[in-house]
Short mmCIF file of C-alpha atoms and ligand atoms in Angstrom, two decimals:
data_model
loop_
_atom_site.label_atom_id
_atom_site.label_comp_id
_atom_site.label_asym_id
_atom_site.label_seq_id
_atom_site.Cartn_x
_atom_site.Cartn_y
_atom_site.Cartn_z
CA MET A 1 3.34 -20.04 13.72
CA THR A 2 6.47 -20.44 11.59
CA ASN A 3 5.40 -21.17 7.91
CA VAL A 4 1.28 -21.15 7.89
CA CYS A 5 -0.99 -18.90 5.76
CA THR A 6 -4.34 -17.59 5.42
CA PHE A 7 -6.92 -17.11 2.60
CA ARG A 8 -8.55 -14.14 1.46
CA LEU A 9 -10.63 -13.57 -1.52
CA ASP A 10 -10.79 -9.36 -3.27
CA ASP A 11 -13.56 -7.85 -4.60
CA ILE A 12 -16.92 -9.62 -2.81
CA THR A 13 -19.71 -7.82 -4.71
CA PRO A 14 -24.01 -8.36 -5.60
CA ASP A 15 -22.52 -9.32 -9.79
CA MET A 16 -19.29 -10.30 -9.72
CA ASP A 17 -18.44 -13.65 -11.70
CA TRP A 18 -20.01 -16.24 -9.58
CA ASP A 19 -19.62 -18.60 -11.26
CA LYS A 20 -15.66 -18.50 -10.86
CA PHE A 21 -16.76 -18.00 -6.17
CA TYR A 22 -18.69 -21.25 -6.38
CA ARG A 23 -15.24 -22.67 -8.28
CA VAL A 24 -13.45 -21.88 -5.02
CA LYS A 25 -15.79 -21.91 -2.40
CA ALA A 26 -16.23 -25.27 -3.67
CA ILE A 27 -12.08 -26.26 -3.05
CA PHE A 28 -11.87 -24.64 -0.02
CA ASP A 29 -15.50 -26.12 1.35
CA LYS A 30 -13.34 -29.34 0.06
CA TYR A 31 -10.78 -28.93 1.65
CA LYS A 32 -12.50 -27.50 5.09
CA VAL A 33 -10.81 -23.86 4.46
CA LYS A 34 -12.66 -20.35 6.01
CA PRO A 35 -11.69 -17.62 3.76
CA LEU A 36 -12.03 -13.76 4.23
CA ILE A 37 -13.98 -12.23 2.71
CA GLY A 38 -13.25 -9.08 1.12
CA VAL A 39 -17.05 -6.83 1.12
CA VAL A 40 -16.50 -3.97 -1.31
CA PRO A 41 -20.07 -2.01 0.80
CA GLN A 42 -21.26 0.31 -2.16
CA ASN A 43 -19.23 -1.12 -5.75
CA ALA A 44 -19.00 1.60 -8.21
CA ASP A 45 -16.37 -0.30 -10.06
CA PRO A 46 -17.49 -0.69 -13.18
CA GLY A 47 -14.13 -3.03 -13.50
CA LEU A 48 -15.55 -5.02 -10.48
CA SER A 49 -18.81 -5.60 -12.23
CA ARG A 50 -18.50 -9.77 -13.90
CA GLY A 51 -21.88 -11.15 -13.45
CA GLU A 52 -25.68 -11.54 -12.58
CA TYR A 53 -26.26 -9.47 -9.78
CA HIS A 54 -28.48 -11.64 -7.13
CA GLU A 55 -30.42 -10.24 -5.52
CA ASP A 56 -30.06 -12.09 -2.05
CA PHE A 57 -26.12 -11.10 -2.06
CA TRP A 58 -26.13 -9.80 1.57
CA GLU A 59 -28.43 -12.10 3.12
CA TYR A 60 -25.70 -14.55 1.36
CA ILE A 61 -23.33 -13.79 2.61
CA ALA A 62 -24.97 -13.13 5.89
CA SER A 63 -24.81 -17.33 5.91
CA LEU A 64 -20.91 -17.75 5.41
CA GLN A 65 -20.55 -15.25 8.33
CA LYS A 66 -22.69 -17.57 9.78
CA ASN A 67 -20.49 -20.60 8.67
CA GLY A 68 -17.09 -19.38 9.62
CA TRP A 69 -16.43 -17.39 7.04
CA LEU A 70 -15.06 -14.16 8.44
CA VAL A 71 -15.97 -10.59 6.29
CA ALA A 72 -13.65 -7.57 5.83
CA GLN A 73 -14.16 -4.83 5.00
CA HIS A 74 -13.22 -3.60 1.53
CA GLY A 75 -13.08 0.18 0.45
CA PHE A 76 -16.01 2.08 0.46
CA ARG A 77 -16.96 2.08 -4.23
CA HIS A 78 -13.94 0.55 -5.11
CA VAL A 79 -12.98 2.73 -6.77
CA TYR A 80 -9.26 4.73 -7.20
CA GLU A 81 -9.64 8.54 -7.03
CA THR A 82 -5.37 9.43 -6.11
CA LYS A 83 -2.37 8.53 -7.57
CA ALA A 84 -0.50 7.58 -3.96
CA SER A 85 0.58 4.49 -3.23
CA GLY A 86 0.39 4.42 0.56
CA LEU A 87 2.83 3.51 3.21
CA LEU A 88 3.24 0.00 0.61
CA GLY A 89 4.05 1.57 -2.03
CA LEU A 90 2.83 -1.77 -3.47
CA LYS A 91 0.44 0.35 -6.39
CA PRO A 92 -0.17 3.63 -7.16
CA ALA A 93 -3.81 4.95 -6.60
CA SER A 94 -5.55 4.71 -3.98
CA GLU A 95 -9.52 4.85 -3.09
CA PHE A 96 -7.92 6.43 0.38
CA ALA A 97 -4.12 7.64 1.14
CA GLY A 98 -3.73 10.75 0.03
CA LEU A 99 -6.69 12.22 0.70
CA PRO A 100 -7.23 14.05 3.80
CA TYR A 101 -8.02 12.72 6.75
CA GLU A 102 -11.71 13.84 7.57
CA THR A 103 -12.52 12.63 2.89
CA GLN A 104 -11.22 9.22 4.52
CA TYR A 105 -13.14 8.74 7.35
CA GLU A 106 -16.46 9.50 6.20
CA LYS A 107 -16.11 6.75 3.07
CA ILE A 108 -15.02 4.71 5.50
CA LYS A 109 -17.99 5.33 7.84
CA ASN A 110 -19.93 4.88 5.42
CA GLY A 111 -18.64 1.97 3.89
CA ARG A 112 -18.90 0.97 7.56
CA GLU A 113 -23.02 1.75 8.07
CA ILE A 114 -23.29 -0.19 4.57
CA LEU A 115 -21.75 -3.34 6.20
CA GLN A 116 -23.56 -3.31 9.73
CA LYS A 117 -27.45 -1.77 8.17
CA HIS A 118 -27.18 -5.66 6.84
CA GLY A 119 -25.31 -7.38 9.57
CA LEU A 120 -22.16 -7.26 9.61
CA ASP A 121 -20.10 -5.90 12.09
CA ALA A 122 -16.61 -5.57 10.10
CA THR A 123 -13.63 -4.54 12.54
CA ILE A 124 -11.31 -5.28 9.59
CA PHE A 125 -10.24 -3.72 6.69
CA MET A 126 -8.46 -4.65 3.46
CA ALA A 127 -8.56 -1.28 1.33
CA PRO A 128 -8.29 -1.69 -2.38
CA GLY A 129 -5.15 -1.71 -4.58
CA HIS A 130 -3.48 -2.82 -1.03
CA THR A 131 -3.19 1.55 -0.57
CA TYR A 132 -3.02 3.85 2.83
CA ASP A 133 -1.96 5.81 4.86
CA LYS A 134 -1.57 7.26 7.72
CA ASN A 135 -5.37 9.54 7.57
CA THR A 136 -6.99 5.60 6.61
CA LEU A 137 -4.91 3.78 9.24
CA ARG A 138 -6.54 6.95 11.74
CA ALA A 139 -10.14 6.42 10.83
CA LEU A 140 -10.03 4.04 10.95
CA LYS A 141 -9.19 3.77 14.70
CA LYS A 142 -11.51 5.59 15.93
CA LEU A 143 -13.91 3.74 13.93
CA GLY A 144 -13.46 0.70 16.08
CA PHE A 145 -11.41 -1.81 13.59
CA VAL A 146 -8.90 -3.55 14.84
CA CYS A 147 -7.54 -5.19 12.51
CA VAL A 148 -6.26 -4.51 8.56
CA THR A 149 -5.66 -7.07 6.58
CA ASP A 150 -1.87 -6.19 4.65
CA GLY A 151 1.74 -5.07 5.76
CA TYR A 152 4.91 -6.15 4.39
CA THR A 153 5.91 -8.41 7.07
CA ASP A 154 7.01 -12.63 7.83
CA ILE A 155 5.55 -12.02 10.56
CA PRO A 156 2.21 -9.77 11.94
CA TYR A 157 2.50 -6.57 14.04
CA TYR A 158 0.13 -3.73 15.98
CA MET A 159 1.08 -0.10 14.19
CA LYS A 160 -1.79 2.92 15.60
CA GLY A 161 -3.36 0.81 17.53
CA LEU A 162 -3.94 -1.83 15.14
CA LEU A 163 -3.66 -5.74 14.46
CA PHE A 164 -1.45 -5.98 10.73
CA VAL A 165 -1.44 -9.32 9.56
CA PRO A 166 1.06 -9.47 6.39
CA CYS A 167 -0.95 -10.72 2.79
CA ARG A 168 2.54 -11.42 0.34
CA SER A 169 1.18 -13.33 -1.51
CA SER A 170 -1.91 -13.31 -5.44
CA GLN A 171 0.30 -17.59 -5.55
CA PRO A 172 -0.85 -20.63 -3.59
CA LYS A 173 2.30 -21.23 -2.32
CA LEU A 174 4.11 -20.91 1.60
CA SER A 175 6.49 -18.54 2.02
CA GLY A 176 8.36 -18.66 5.64
CA GLY A 177 6.49 -17.04 8.95
CA VAL A 178 2.34 -16.21 8.84
CA ASP A 179 1.04 -15.35 5.60
CA THR A 180 -1.85 -14.56 3.47
CA ILE A 181 -2.63 -14.99 0.66
CA CYS A 182 -4.81 -13.25 -1.82
CA ILE A 183 -7.40 -14.42 -4.47
CA HIS A 184 -9.47 -12.37 -6.62
CA CYS A 185 -12.66 -15.20 -7.98
CA ASN A 186 -13.20 -12.97 -10.54
CA GLU A 187 -9.68 -13.41 -12.53
CA LEU A 188 -9.13 -16.75 -11.80
CA ASP A 189 -8.63 -19.73 -14.26
CA GLU A 190 -8.85 -23.64 -14.16
CA GLY A 191 -4.71 -23.47 -14.15
CA ASP A 192 -4.83 -21.37 -10.76
CA TYR A 193 -8.21 -23.38 -9.48
CA ARG A 194 -5.70 -26.62 -10.14
CA GLU A 195 -2.66 -25.08 -8.82
CA LEU A 196 -5.55 -23.92 -5.53
CA GLU A 197 -6.13 -27.70 -4.73
CA ASN A 198 -2.50 -29.15 -5.51
CA PHE A 199 -1.83 -26.37 -2.71
CA LEU A 200 -4.50 -27.04 -0.28
CA GLU A 201 -4.05 -30.87 -1.31
CA LYS A 202 -0.55 -30.53 -0.50
CA HIS A 203 -0.28 -27.21 3.00
CA ALA A 204 -4.49 -27.51 4.77
CA SER A 205 -2.58 -28.06 7.84
CA SER A 206 -0.37 -25.19 7.34
CA VAL A 207 -4.06 -23.26 6.60
CA LEU A 208 -5.30 -21.21 9.59
CA PRO A 209 -8.19 -19.13 9.98
CA PHE A 210 -7.32 -15.93 9.62
CA ALA A 211 -10.21 -15.21 13.08
CA GLU A 212 -6.66 -17.85 14.79
CA ILE A 213 -3.19 -15.89 13.75
CA ALA A 214 -4.81 -12.95 14.03
CA GLY A 215 -6.23 -13.88 17.87
CA GLN A 216 -2.33 -14.48 18.87
CA LEU A 217 -1.16 -11.87 20.98
CA TRP A 218 2.23 -12.45 21.27
CA TYR A 219 3.14 -9.88 17.70
CA PRO A 220 5.57 -7.74 18.78
CA LYS A 221 4.97 -3.02 17.68
CA LYS A 222 6.53 -2.54 14.17
CA VAL A 223 9.62 -2.20 15.63
CA LEU A 224 12.68 -1.56 13.80
CA MET A 225 13.13 -4.50 13.42
CA LEU A 226 10.49 -5.66 11.37
CA ARG A 227 10.08 -1.54 9.76
CA LEU A 228 13.42 -3.66 7.90
CA GLN A 229 12.34 -6.30 6.80
CA GLU A 230 9.48 -4.69 5.46
CA LYS A 231 11.63 -2.79 2.84
CA ARG A 232 13.90 -5.57 2.35
CA ASN A 233 11.13 -7.84 1.51
CA LEU A 234 9.10 -5.47 -0.78
CA LEU A 235 12.61 -4.76 -2.46
CA ARG A 236 12.67 -7.85 -3.71
CA ARG A 237 9.39 -8.31 -4.53
CA ARG A 238 9.73 -5.01 -6.77
CA ILE A 239 12.82 -6.90 -8.47
CA LYS A 240 10.77 -10.06 -9.01
CA THR A 241 7.99 -7.81 -10.90
CA ARG A 242 10.67 -6.70 -13.03
CA LEU A 243 12.27 -9.85 -13.97
CA THR A 244 8.80 -11.36 -14.51
CA GLY A 245 8.12 -7.96 -16.80
CA SER A 246 10.46 -8.92 -18.94
CA GLY A 247 9.74 -12.00 -21.38
CA THR A 248 12.54 -14.21 -20.99
CA LEU A 249 11.68 -14.93 -17.34
CA GLN A 250 7.80 -15.23 -18.37
CA LEU A 251 8.55 -17.38 -21.70
CA TYR A 252 10.45 -20.08 -18.89
CA LEU A 253 7.85 -19.61 -16.77
CA GLN A 254 5.54 -20.61 -18.91
CA GLU A 255 8.06 -23.58 -20.26
CA THR A 256 8.73 -24.84 -16.90
CA TYR A 257 5.64 -24.91 -15.38
CA ASP A 258 4.05 -28.25 -14.00
CA GLU A 259 1.28 -28.88 -11.90
CA ASN A 260 3.01 -30.94 -9.91
CA PRO A 261 5.89 -29.36 -7.86
CA SER A 262 8.17 -31.98 -7.84
CA VAL A 263 8.72 -31.74 -11.54
CA LYS A 264 8.06 -27.62 -12.06
CA ARG A 265 11.55 -27.96 -9.68
CA LYS A 266 13.49 -30.17 -11.10
CA LYS A 267 12.20 -28.46 -15.27
CA ARG A 268 13.70 -24.90 -13.76
CA ILE A 269 17.08 -26.29 -12.67
CA PHE A 270 17.00 -27.96 -16.34
CA GLY A 271 15.61 -24.93 -17.85
CA LEU A 272 17.99 -21.73 -15.75
CA PRO A 273 20.98 -22.06 -18.92
CA ARG A 274 17.72 -21.60 -22.09
CA LEU A 275 16.66 -18.28 -19.10
CA LEU A 276 20.51 -17.28 -18.97
CA PHE A 277 21.72 -17.84 -22.36
CA GLY A 278 18.44 -17.72 -24.73
CA ARG A 279 16.41 -15.64 -26.54
CA LYS A 280 14.13 -13.41 -25.98
CA ARG A 281 10.88 -14.01 -26.80
CA ASN A 282 7.20 -12.34 -24.45
CA GLY A 283 5.43 -14.96 -22.64
CA ASN A 284 1.72 -14.06 -21.22
CA ARG A 285 2.69 -16.06 -18.37
CA ARG A 286 0.26 -14.48 -15.36
CA GLN A 287 2.02 -12.04 -13.39
CA ASN A 288 1.10 -11.92 -10.05
CA LYS A 289 -1.45 -9.03 -9.04
CA THR A 290 -1.61 -7.35 -6.16
ZN1 ZN B 301 -9.89 -4.81 -5.07
#
């Protein structure tokens, strides 16, 4: 388990962009990948309404589960109510962090009951925006959740009686250690499908089902070493995000991109002088999402 990953699909709703979802599903089916899917119990976020409302949504999700896909509860209504960035600090917006314990408990419970009503006993929690605080974790534990698909360490860890399986990437890649690649189907374009397929073509054997990763017994508690590792990884990410926001770097990434990883590597190396000493312009290469 030194360099493996699993996939999660966020923002699964009855009116998501189904065409894009089916494109991803076809790729996963081809490579026999069974992802974790984050179902929003009662979506009220207009940003996630991208397509025709499917009346048979819940039956369809149940059928995916029957076929080995795993269901996580993705918040409750997916509406950010606070500007708290929670324990990870990845995004200054949250559906839960910063709210009183009782409020969070009620929201998570309502979401849990909706999923249960549709025959889905999801005990994995996927926080919108990756934002949760200690009260969220207390409520999750109280409601019978066992796992959170988040964290920024290199390996999973236990905290407050819950297993955290790290989620550090929003693009297909192996990050070292154990990672979850977080995909928002609604946002994908042609290049993303190709990138996903190329990755699976090459690394299918390193992709494990979420349950297999979560089922390992050797994970430690979040000891000091893991706390420091998480802080280091988060700092690296902040630096990378800041650099990616620079027009020069975006242009460099755009101009040196190639579907073939070895060609891309060469282009990136030969393009370095221009990145370091070249002109500044605005590019529009997609940034890592959280
Ligand atoms: Zn989401």
